[in-house]
XYZ file of C-alpha atoms in Angstrom:
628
model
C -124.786 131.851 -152.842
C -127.829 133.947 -151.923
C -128.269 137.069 -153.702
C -126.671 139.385 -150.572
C -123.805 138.162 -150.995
C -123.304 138.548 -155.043
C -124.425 142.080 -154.322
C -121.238 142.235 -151.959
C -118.623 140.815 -154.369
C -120.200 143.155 -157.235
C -119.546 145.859 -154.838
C -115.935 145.120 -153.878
C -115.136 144.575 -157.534
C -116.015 147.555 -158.921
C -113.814 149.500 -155.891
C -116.280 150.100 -152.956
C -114.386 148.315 -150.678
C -111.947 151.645 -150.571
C -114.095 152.866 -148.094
C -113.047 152.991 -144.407
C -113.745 150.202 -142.131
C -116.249 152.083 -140.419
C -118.457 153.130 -143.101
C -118.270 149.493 -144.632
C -119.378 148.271 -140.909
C -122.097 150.202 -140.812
C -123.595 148.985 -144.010
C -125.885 145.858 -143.861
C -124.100 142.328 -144.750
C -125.482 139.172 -143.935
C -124.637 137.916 -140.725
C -122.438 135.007 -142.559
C -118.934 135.299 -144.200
C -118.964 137.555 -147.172
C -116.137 136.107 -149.950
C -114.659 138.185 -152.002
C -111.975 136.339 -153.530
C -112.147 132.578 -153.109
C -109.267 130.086 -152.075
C -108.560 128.858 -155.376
C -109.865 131.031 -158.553
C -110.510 129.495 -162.249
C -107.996 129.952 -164.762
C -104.735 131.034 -163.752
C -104.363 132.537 -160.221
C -101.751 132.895 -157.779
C -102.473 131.641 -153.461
C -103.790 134.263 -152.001
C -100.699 134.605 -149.940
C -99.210 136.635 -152.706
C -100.920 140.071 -153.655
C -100.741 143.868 -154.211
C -98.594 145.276 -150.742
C -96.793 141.928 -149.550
C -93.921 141.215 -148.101
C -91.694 138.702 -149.577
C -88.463 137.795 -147.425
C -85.158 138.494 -147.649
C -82.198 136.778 -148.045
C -83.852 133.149 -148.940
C -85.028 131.141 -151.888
C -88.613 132.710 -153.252
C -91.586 130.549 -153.439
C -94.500 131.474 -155.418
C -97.360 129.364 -156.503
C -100.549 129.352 -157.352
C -103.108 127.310 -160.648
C -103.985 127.750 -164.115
C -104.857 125.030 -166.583
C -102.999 121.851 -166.781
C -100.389 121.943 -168.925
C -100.454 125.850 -169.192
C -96.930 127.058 -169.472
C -96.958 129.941 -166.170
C -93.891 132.926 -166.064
C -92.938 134.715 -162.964
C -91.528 137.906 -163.661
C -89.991 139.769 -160.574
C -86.649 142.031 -159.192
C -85.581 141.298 -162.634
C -85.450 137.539 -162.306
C -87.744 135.169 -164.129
C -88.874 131.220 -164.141
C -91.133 129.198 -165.982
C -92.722 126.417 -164.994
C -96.121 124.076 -166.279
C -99.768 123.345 -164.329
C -99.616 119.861 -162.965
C -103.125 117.420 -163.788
C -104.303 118.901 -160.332
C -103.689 122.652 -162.117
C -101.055 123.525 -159.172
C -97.665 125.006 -160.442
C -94.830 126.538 -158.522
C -91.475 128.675 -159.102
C -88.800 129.678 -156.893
C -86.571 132.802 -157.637
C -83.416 133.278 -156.509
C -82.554 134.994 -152.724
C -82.893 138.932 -153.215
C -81.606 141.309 -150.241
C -84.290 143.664 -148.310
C -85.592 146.642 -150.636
C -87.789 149.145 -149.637
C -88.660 150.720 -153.569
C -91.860 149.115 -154.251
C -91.753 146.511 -157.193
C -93.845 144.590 -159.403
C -94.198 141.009 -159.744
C -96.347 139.528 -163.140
C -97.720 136.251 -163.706
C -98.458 135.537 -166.726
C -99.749 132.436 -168.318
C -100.913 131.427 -171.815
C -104.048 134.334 -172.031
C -103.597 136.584 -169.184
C -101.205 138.171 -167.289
C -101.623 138.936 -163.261
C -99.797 141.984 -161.792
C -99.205 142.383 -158.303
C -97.826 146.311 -157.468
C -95.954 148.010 -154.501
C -94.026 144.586 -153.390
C -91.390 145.048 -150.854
C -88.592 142.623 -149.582
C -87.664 142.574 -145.705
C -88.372 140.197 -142.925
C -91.492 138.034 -142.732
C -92.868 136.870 -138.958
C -95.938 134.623 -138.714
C -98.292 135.434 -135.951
C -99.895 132.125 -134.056
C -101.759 131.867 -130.884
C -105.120 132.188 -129.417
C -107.204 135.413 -128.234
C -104.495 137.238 -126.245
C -102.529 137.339 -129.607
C -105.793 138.002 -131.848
C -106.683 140.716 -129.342
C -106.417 144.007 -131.545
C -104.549 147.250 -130.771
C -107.902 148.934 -130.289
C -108.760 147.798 -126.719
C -105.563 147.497 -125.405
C -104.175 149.864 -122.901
C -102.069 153.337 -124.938
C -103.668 151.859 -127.902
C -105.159 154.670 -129.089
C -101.677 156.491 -128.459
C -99.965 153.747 -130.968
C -103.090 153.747 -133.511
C -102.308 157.467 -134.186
C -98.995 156.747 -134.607
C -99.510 153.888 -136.413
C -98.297 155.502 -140.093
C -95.494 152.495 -141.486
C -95.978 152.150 -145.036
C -92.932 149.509 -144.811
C -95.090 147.601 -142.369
C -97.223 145.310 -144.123
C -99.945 143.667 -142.744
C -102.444 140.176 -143.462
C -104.601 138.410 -141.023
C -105.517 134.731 -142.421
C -108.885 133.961 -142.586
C -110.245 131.456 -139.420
C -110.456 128.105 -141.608
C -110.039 124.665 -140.161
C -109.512 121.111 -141.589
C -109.367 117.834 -140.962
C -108.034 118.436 -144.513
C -105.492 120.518 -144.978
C -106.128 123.210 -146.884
C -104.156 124.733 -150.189
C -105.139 128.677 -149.799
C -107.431 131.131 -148.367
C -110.472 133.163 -149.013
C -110.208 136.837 -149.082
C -113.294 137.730 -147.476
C -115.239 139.707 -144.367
C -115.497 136.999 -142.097
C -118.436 137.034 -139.455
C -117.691 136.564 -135.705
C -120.758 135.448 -133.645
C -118.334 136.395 -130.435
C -118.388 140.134 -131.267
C -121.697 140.511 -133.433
C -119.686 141.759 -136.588
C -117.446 141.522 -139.658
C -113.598 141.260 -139.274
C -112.071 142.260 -142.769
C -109.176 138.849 -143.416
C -107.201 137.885 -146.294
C -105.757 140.745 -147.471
C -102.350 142.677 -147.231
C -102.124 145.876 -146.669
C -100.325 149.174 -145.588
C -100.020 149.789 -142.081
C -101.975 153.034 -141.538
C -104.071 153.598 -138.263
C -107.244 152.708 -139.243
C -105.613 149.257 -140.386
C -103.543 148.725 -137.356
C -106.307 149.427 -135.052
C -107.414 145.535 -135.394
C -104.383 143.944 -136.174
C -102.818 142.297 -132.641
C -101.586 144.595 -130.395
C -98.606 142.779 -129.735
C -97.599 141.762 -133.477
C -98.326 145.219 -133.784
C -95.255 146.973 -131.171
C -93.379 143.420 -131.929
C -93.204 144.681 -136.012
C -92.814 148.191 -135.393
C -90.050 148.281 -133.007
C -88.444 145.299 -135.269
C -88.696 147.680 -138.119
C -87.696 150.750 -136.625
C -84.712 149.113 -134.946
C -83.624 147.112 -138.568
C -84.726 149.786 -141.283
C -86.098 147.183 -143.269
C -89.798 146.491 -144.379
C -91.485 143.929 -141.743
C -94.586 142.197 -142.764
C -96.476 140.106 -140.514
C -98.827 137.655 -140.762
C -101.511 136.897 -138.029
C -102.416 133.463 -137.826
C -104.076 133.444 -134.618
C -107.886 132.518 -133.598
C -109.618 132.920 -129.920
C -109.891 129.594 -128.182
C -108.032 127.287 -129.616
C -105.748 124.872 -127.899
C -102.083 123.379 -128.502
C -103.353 120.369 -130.562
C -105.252 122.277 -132.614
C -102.326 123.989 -134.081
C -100.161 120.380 -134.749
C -100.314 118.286 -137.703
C -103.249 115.205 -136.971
C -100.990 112.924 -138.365
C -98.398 114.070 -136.025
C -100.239 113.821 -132.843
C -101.364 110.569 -133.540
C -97.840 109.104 -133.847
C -97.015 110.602 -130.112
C -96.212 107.664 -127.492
C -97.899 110.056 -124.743
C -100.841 108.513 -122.774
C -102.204 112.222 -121.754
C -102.129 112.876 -125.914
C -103.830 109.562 -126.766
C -106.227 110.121 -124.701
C -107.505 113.316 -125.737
C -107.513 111.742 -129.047
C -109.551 108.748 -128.056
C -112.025 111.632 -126.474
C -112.547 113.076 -130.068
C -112.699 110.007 -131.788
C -115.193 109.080 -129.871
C -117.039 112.106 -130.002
C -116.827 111.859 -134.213
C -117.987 108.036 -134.019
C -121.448 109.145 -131.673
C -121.857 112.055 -134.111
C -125.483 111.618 -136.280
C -125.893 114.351 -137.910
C -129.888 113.602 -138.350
C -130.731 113.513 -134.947
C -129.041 117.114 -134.161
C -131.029 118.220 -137.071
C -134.559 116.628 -135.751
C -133.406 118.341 -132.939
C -132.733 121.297 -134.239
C -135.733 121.567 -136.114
C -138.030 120.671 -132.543
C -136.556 123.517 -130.945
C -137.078 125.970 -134.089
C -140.924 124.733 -134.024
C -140.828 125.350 -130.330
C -139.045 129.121 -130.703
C -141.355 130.023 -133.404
C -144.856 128.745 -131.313
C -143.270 130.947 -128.271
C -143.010 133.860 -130.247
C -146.513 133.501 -131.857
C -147.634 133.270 -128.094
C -146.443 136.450 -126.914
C -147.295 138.329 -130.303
C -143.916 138.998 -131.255
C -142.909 139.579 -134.562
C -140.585 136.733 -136.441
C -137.909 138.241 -138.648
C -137.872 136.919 -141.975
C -134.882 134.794 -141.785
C -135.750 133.097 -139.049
C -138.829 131.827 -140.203
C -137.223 128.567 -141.894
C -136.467 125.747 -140.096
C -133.087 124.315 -140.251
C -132.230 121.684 -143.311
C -128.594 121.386 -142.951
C -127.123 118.725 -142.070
C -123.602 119.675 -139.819
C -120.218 117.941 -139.635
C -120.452 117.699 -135.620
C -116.965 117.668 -133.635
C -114.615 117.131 -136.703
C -115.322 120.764 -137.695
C -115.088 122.011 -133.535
C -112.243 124.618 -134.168
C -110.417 122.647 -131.204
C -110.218 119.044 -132.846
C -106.868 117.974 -132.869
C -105.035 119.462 -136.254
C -108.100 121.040 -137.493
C -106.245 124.836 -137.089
C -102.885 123.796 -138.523
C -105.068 122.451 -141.749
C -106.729 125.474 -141.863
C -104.597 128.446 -141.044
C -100.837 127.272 -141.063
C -100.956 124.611 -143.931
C -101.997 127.614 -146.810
C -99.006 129.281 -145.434
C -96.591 126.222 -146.104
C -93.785 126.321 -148.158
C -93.481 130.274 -147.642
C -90.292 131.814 -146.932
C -90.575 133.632 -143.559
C -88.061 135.102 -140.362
C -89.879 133.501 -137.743
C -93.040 133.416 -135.849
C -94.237 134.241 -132.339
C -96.842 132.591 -130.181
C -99.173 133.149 -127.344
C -101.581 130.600 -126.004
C -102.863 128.274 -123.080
C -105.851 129.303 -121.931
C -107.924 126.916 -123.659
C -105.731 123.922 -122.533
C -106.024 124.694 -118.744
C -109.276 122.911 -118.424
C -108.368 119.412 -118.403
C -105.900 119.813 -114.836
C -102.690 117.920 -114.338
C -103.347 115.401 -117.977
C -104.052 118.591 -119.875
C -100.880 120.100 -118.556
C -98.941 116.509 -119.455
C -100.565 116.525 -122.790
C -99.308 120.005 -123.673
C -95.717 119.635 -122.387
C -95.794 116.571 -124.759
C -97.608 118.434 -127.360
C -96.060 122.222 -127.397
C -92.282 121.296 -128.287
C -93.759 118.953 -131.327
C -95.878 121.665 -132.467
C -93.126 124.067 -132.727
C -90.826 121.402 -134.984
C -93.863 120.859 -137.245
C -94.108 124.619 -137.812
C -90.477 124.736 -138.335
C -90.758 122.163 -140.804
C -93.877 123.661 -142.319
C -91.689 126.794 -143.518
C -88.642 124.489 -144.599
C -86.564 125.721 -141.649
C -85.525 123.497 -139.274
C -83.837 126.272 -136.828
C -86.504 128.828 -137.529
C -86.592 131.604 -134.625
C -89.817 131.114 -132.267
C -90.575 133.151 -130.035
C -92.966 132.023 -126.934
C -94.938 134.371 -124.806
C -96.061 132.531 -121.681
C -99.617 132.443 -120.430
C -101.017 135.661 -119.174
C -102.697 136.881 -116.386
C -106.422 135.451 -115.102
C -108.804 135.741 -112.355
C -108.349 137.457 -109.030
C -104.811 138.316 -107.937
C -102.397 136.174 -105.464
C -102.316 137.749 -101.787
C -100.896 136.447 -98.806
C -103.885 135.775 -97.333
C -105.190 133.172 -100.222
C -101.694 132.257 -101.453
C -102.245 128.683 -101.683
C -105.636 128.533 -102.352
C -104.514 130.339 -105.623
C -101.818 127.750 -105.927
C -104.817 125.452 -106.886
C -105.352 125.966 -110.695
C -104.064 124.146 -113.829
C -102.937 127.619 -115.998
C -99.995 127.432 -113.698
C -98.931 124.043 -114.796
C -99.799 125.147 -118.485
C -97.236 128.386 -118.304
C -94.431 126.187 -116.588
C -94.693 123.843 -119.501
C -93.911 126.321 -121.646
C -91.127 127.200 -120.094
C -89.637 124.136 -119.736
C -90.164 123.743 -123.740
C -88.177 126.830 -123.780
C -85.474 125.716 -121.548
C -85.051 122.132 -123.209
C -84.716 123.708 -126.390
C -82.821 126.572 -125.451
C -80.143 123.770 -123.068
C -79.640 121.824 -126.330
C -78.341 124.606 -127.759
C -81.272 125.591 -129.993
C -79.853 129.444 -130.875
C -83.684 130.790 -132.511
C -85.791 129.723 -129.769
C -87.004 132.605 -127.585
C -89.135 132.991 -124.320
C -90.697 136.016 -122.281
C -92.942 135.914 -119.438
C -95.786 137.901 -119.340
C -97.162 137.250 -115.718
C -96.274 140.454 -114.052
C -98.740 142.158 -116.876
C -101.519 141.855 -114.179
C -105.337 142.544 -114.828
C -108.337 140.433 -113.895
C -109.716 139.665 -116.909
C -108.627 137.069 -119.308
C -107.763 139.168 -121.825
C -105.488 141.259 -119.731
C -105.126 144.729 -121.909
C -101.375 145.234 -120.868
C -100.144 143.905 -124.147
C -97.598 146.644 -125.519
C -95.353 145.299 -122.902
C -95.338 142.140 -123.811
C -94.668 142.651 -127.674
C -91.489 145.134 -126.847
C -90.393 141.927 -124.564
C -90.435 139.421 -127.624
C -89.388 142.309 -129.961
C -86.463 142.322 -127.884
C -85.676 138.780 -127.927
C -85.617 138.819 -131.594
C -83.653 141.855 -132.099
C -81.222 140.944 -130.100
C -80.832 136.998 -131.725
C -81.886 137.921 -135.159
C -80.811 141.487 -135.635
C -77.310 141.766 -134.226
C -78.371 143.815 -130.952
C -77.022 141.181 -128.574
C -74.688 143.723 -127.123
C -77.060 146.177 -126.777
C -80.075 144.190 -125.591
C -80.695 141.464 -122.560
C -83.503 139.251 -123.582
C -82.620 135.968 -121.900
C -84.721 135.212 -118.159
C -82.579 134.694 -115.261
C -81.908 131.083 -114.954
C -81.613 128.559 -112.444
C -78.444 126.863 -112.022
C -78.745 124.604 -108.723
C -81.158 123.911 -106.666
C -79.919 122.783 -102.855
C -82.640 121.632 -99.778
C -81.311 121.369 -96.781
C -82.168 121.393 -93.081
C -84.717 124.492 -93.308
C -83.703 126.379 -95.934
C -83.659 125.717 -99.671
C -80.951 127.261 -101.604
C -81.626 128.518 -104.951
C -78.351 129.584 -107.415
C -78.930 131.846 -110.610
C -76.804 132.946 -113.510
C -76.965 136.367 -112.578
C -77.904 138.895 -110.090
C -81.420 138.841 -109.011
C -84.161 141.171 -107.419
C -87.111 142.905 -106.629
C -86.966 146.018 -109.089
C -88.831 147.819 -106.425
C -85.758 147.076 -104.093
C -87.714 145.887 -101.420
C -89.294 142.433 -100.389
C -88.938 139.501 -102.814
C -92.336 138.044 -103.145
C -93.268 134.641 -105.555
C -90.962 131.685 -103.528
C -93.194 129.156 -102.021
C -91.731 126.000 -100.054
C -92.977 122.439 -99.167
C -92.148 119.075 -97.454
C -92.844 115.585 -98.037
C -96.511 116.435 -97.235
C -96.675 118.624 -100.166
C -98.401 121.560 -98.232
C -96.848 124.764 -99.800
C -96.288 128.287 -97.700
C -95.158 131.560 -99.115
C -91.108 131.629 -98.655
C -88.945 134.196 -97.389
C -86.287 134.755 -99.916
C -83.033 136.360 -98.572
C -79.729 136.606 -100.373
C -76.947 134.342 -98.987
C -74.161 136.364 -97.214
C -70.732 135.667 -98.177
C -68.331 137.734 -96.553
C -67.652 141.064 -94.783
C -65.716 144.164 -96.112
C -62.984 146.367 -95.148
C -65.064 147.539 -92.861
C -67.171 144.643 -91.489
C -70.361 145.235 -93.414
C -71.972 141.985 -94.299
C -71.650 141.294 -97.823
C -74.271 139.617 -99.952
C -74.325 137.350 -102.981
C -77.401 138.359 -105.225
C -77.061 135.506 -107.373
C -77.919 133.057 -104.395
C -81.383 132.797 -102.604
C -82.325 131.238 -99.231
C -86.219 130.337 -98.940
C -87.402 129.476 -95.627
C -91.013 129.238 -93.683
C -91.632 128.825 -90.380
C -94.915 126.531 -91.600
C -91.835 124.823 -93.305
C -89.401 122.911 -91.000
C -87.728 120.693 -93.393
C -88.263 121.654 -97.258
C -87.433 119.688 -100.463
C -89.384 121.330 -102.662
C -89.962 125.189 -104.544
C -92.093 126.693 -106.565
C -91.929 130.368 -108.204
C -94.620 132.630 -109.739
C -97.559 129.848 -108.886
C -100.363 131.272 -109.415
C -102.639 132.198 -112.484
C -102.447 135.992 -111.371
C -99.607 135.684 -108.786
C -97.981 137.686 -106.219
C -94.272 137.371 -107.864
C -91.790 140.170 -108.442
C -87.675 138.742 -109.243
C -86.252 140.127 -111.823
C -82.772 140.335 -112.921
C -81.081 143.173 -111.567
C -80.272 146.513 -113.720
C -83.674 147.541 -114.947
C -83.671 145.069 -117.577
C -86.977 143.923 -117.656
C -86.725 140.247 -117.614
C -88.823 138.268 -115.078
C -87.343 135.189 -113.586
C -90.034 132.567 -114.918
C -93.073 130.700 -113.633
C -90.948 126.938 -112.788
C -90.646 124.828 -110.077
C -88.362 122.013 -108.717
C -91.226 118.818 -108.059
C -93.175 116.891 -110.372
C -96.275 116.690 -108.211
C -99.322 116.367 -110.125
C -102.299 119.382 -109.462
C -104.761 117.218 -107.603
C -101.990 115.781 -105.898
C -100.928 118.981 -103.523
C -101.131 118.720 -100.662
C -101.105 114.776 -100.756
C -103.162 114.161 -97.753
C -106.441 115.207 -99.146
C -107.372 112.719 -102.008
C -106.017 109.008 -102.544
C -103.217 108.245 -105.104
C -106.394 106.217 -107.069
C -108.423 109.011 -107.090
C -109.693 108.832 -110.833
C -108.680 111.923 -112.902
C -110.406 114.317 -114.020
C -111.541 115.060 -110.452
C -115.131 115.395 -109.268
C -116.165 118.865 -108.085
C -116.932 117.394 -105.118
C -112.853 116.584 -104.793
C -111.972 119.966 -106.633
C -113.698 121.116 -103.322
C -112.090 119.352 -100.633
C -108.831 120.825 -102.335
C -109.657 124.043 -102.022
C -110.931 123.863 -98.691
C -107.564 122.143 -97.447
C -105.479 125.024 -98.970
C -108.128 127.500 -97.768
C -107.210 125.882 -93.906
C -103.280 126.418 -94.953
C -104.034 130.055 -95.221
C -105.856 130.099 -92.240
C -103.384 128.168 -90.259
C -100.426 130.503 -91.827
C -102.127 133.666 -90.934
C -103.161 132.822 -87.288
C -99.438 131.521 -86.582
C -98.215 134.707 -88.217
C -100.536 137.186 -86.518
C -99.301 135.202 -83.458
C -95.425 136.223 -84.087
C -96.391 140.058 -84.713
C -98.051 139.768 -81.095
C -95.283 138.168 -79.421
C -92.958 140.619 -81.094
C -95.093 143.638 -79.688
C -94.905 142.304 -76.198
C -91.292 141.595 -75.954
């Protein structure tokens, strides 16, 4: 520990870490995380899940745990309930306390073992929800669209608030650190490990969307919400699922990702990087010399450490569950809600295999993680990417693996949901459009999910719709597909329904005219129309087997169910056809996977011709129509 960073903890001990996040910012730290508290103290200490301003949750068996010397007899005092238990060799001991109903009067909680006592103030009971995802749930209320709107607003001393610390295995880890953790992605500190009040300047980086979803969840329920953000940017589906459980998945697309890192690990030699890395210090330091440019002082030693190589990449399989879900194990909690994908649409159709084998195995392991099997999860499909879906590059924007990634999760949803799984939960989020990545239209989407959970969890199912229109039956025939829902579908806009497109045999997909089926006249001979039933045609479509809806990373697609609800019908379709596979004419059925750029490319040129062909034919029909 240099001598920086014992300055730091000096600091925060004696109380200087009450100033605001600004003024701490713009002091100098060193550009390396700063610990405050560590993971696991000497003597007697509790996980750093439980501190001053928590949450515990309602209703359920409390867990609290923590270390002190073996053999040291440890009390729990708290609600006016008490248990005693004694270290383990290992120094780990553990209580439970008895289920205690939602209470907003802050209360203590002491620890006490054989010569000290710990005392944790302003404890509240309520509902617990875990946060877990990648970037688009990290992404803070700060640089999202109105956020500056809901910062000012953002006074909820019931609403607590901790972001876990990014930590990573293969172990699995015990606790956390309480620390300012540096991010090389945006140049700074981010403050983690801590609970506290929501007040403005704290909301302002917590996630936007766990941000609305705990805020309307409290407002709606009265009853303190805390919420825990266990998300990190980049990470992928296997990241967040127990190693041990991935391994024991009979799923070729899952073993081999495995057999990628293994093999990755095994070529690892940790000497030559740091030759390496030592050649290309020399190198930096001679160029500088050169061009009489000054060398800050810590950059003037070369490298000595030696580093772990792919078992430490954030993205090795199980490496984010160790790190960030497996301190939070055992807790009681409500539920948790999760937004990812990005990161896994790289790897095309085996990727998109992989996670639809992975994702429903991840969500039992976090189930079991918190010691409920039926916990409520909440999934918000992939977002929005890249340049938006038109009619005049419709299926060239077909062409991209994201799609596959949100359909998966839908279909996770819709298995689960079909076997009558009551706390499983599912919003779309693709008709949030914006170009970048990150889209910044995230308020929506945590009022969609807040829904689903009051309504489920909170006894608004009367009052609130949070369920997407679903398919019921699925009919091709002649030219027309025939598409049946469980309720009333539409374009809120009331005008042309846009997302449907249609194929043959030869797997070349066109943009589908959706009309509602007629079924009858009234009293007066007007042609009556069932808006639960859609026909899709295409004139570039004689004789169609197959749909797909929404299929695109940024697409043109606008059903909804009907009455202002705000529930998109989600991204699905009817065929199995793998990515590189569509249309089928282009590459061979041996064509080894993952495909060349060089085949990537005569994809995208054979869908670019599709548009082409499309357009011409339709410009044809407007001319024709003008001359008649």
């Amino acid at each position: 520990m240099n001598n920086q960073i014992r300055q730091w903890i000096v600091l925060s001990i004696m109380g200087i870490m009450m100033i605001s996040a600004p003024q701490l910012l713009a002091q100098k730290m060193p550009r390396e995380d700063v610990i405050d508290v560590p993971a696991i103290g000497d003597g007697l200490c509790v996980s750093n899940l439980f501190q001053t301003n928590m949450v515990l949750q309602r209703d359920k068996p409390l867990h609290i745990w923590g270390w002190a010397e073996p053999g040291e007899e440890v009390t729990v005092s708290f609600a006016g309930e008490e248990a005693t238990t004694t270290a383990d060799k290992d120094r780990s001991w553990k209580v439970e306390l008895s289920a205690m109903p939602a209470n907003s009067t802050p209360q203590k909680m002491t620890v006490s073992g054989k010569n000290e006592t710990l005392v944790l103030n302003n404890l509240l009971i309520g509902d617990v929800w875990v946060l877990g995802g990648q970037s688009n749930m990290e992404f803070e209320l700060s640089k999202v669209e109105n956020g500056a709107l809901e910062m000012v607003s953002a006074n909820f001393p019931l609403i607590r608030i901790l972001s876990i610390p990014h930590d990573q295995g293969p172990e699995e880890k015990q606790s956390f650190a309480r620390l300012h953790q540096w991010s090389d992605w945006s140049s700074r500190h981010f403050r983690k490990g801590d609970w506290d009040v929501c007040t403005p300047e704290i909301a302002r980086e917590l996630s936007a969307i766990g941000y609305v979803f705990a805020r309307r969840i409290h407002m709606a329920s009265n009853v303190p919400i805390g919420v825990i953000d266990a998300s990190r940017g980049g990470t992928t589906v296997e990241t967040w699922t127990p190693i041990n459980l991935l391994r024991s998945l009979d799923s070729n697309a899952t073993k081999t990702k495995l057999a990628q890192f293994d093999t990755k690990v095994a070529e690892w030699n940790a000497q030559e990087d740091l030759e390496k890395r030592i050649e290309q210090h020399q190198k930096w330091l001679e160029k500088q010399r050169e061009e009489g440019k000054q060398i800050p002082a810590d950059r003037l030693e070369a490298p000595s450490d030696l580093r772990p190589g792919p078992i430490a990449d954030a993205n090795y399989p199980g490496n984010c569950y160790a790190g960030m879900i497996a301190p939070l194990a055992g807790l009681s909690v409500k539920g948790a809600i999760f937004h990812q994908g990005f990161n896994n649409a790289f790897d095309g159709s085996r990727g998109a295999e992989m996670y639809r084998d992975v994702f429903p195995e991840m969500i039992n392991a976090w189930r079991s993680a918190f010691n409920e099997p039926d916990m409520p999860f909440g999934i918000l499909s992939l977002c929005t990417a890249g340049d938006p879906q038109t009619r005049d590059n419709y299926c060239e924007m077909m062409f991209d693996a994201g799609v596959y990634i949100r359909a998966a999760q839908y279909e996770t949803f819709l298995d689960l949901f079909r076997a009558d799984d009551k706390h499983i939960g599912f919003v779309s989020t693709y008709d949030l459009r914006r170009r970048w990545y990150h889209p910044q239209l995230k308020l929506p989407a945590g009022e969609r999910i807040a829904r689903w959970a009051l309504a489920t969890q909170y006894g608004f199912e009367r009052q609130l719709q949070w369920k997407p229109p679903l398919l019921e039956g699925t009919e091709a025939s002649g030219n027309e597909v025939r598409l049946t829902f469980d309720t009333q579908v539409g374009d809120p806009e009331e005008g042309e329904i846009h997302g449907f497109a249609i194929a043959g045999k030869d797997r070349k997909f066109h943009p589908a005219k959706a009309m509602y089926a007629v079924k009858g006249q009234d009293d007066r001979g007007r042609t009556q129309y069932d808006k639960r039933q859609l026909i899709l045609t295409s004139p570039m479509v004689p004789e169609p087997t197959e749909f797909r809806y929404a299929w695109g990373r940024n697409p043109l697609a606008n059903l909804q169910a009907i009455g202002n609800l705000d529930l998109p019908f989600a991204t699905q379709r009817s065929d199995d056809w793998p990515l590189e596979s569509v249309p089928s004419s282009v590459l061979s059925d041996d064509t080894e996977l993952p495909i060349s750029r060089g085949d990537r490319g005569k994809i995208i040129q054979a869908l670019r011709e599709q548009d082409k062909l499309r357009r011409i034919e339709e410009a044809k029909t407007i001319l024709q129509s003008a001359q008649e």
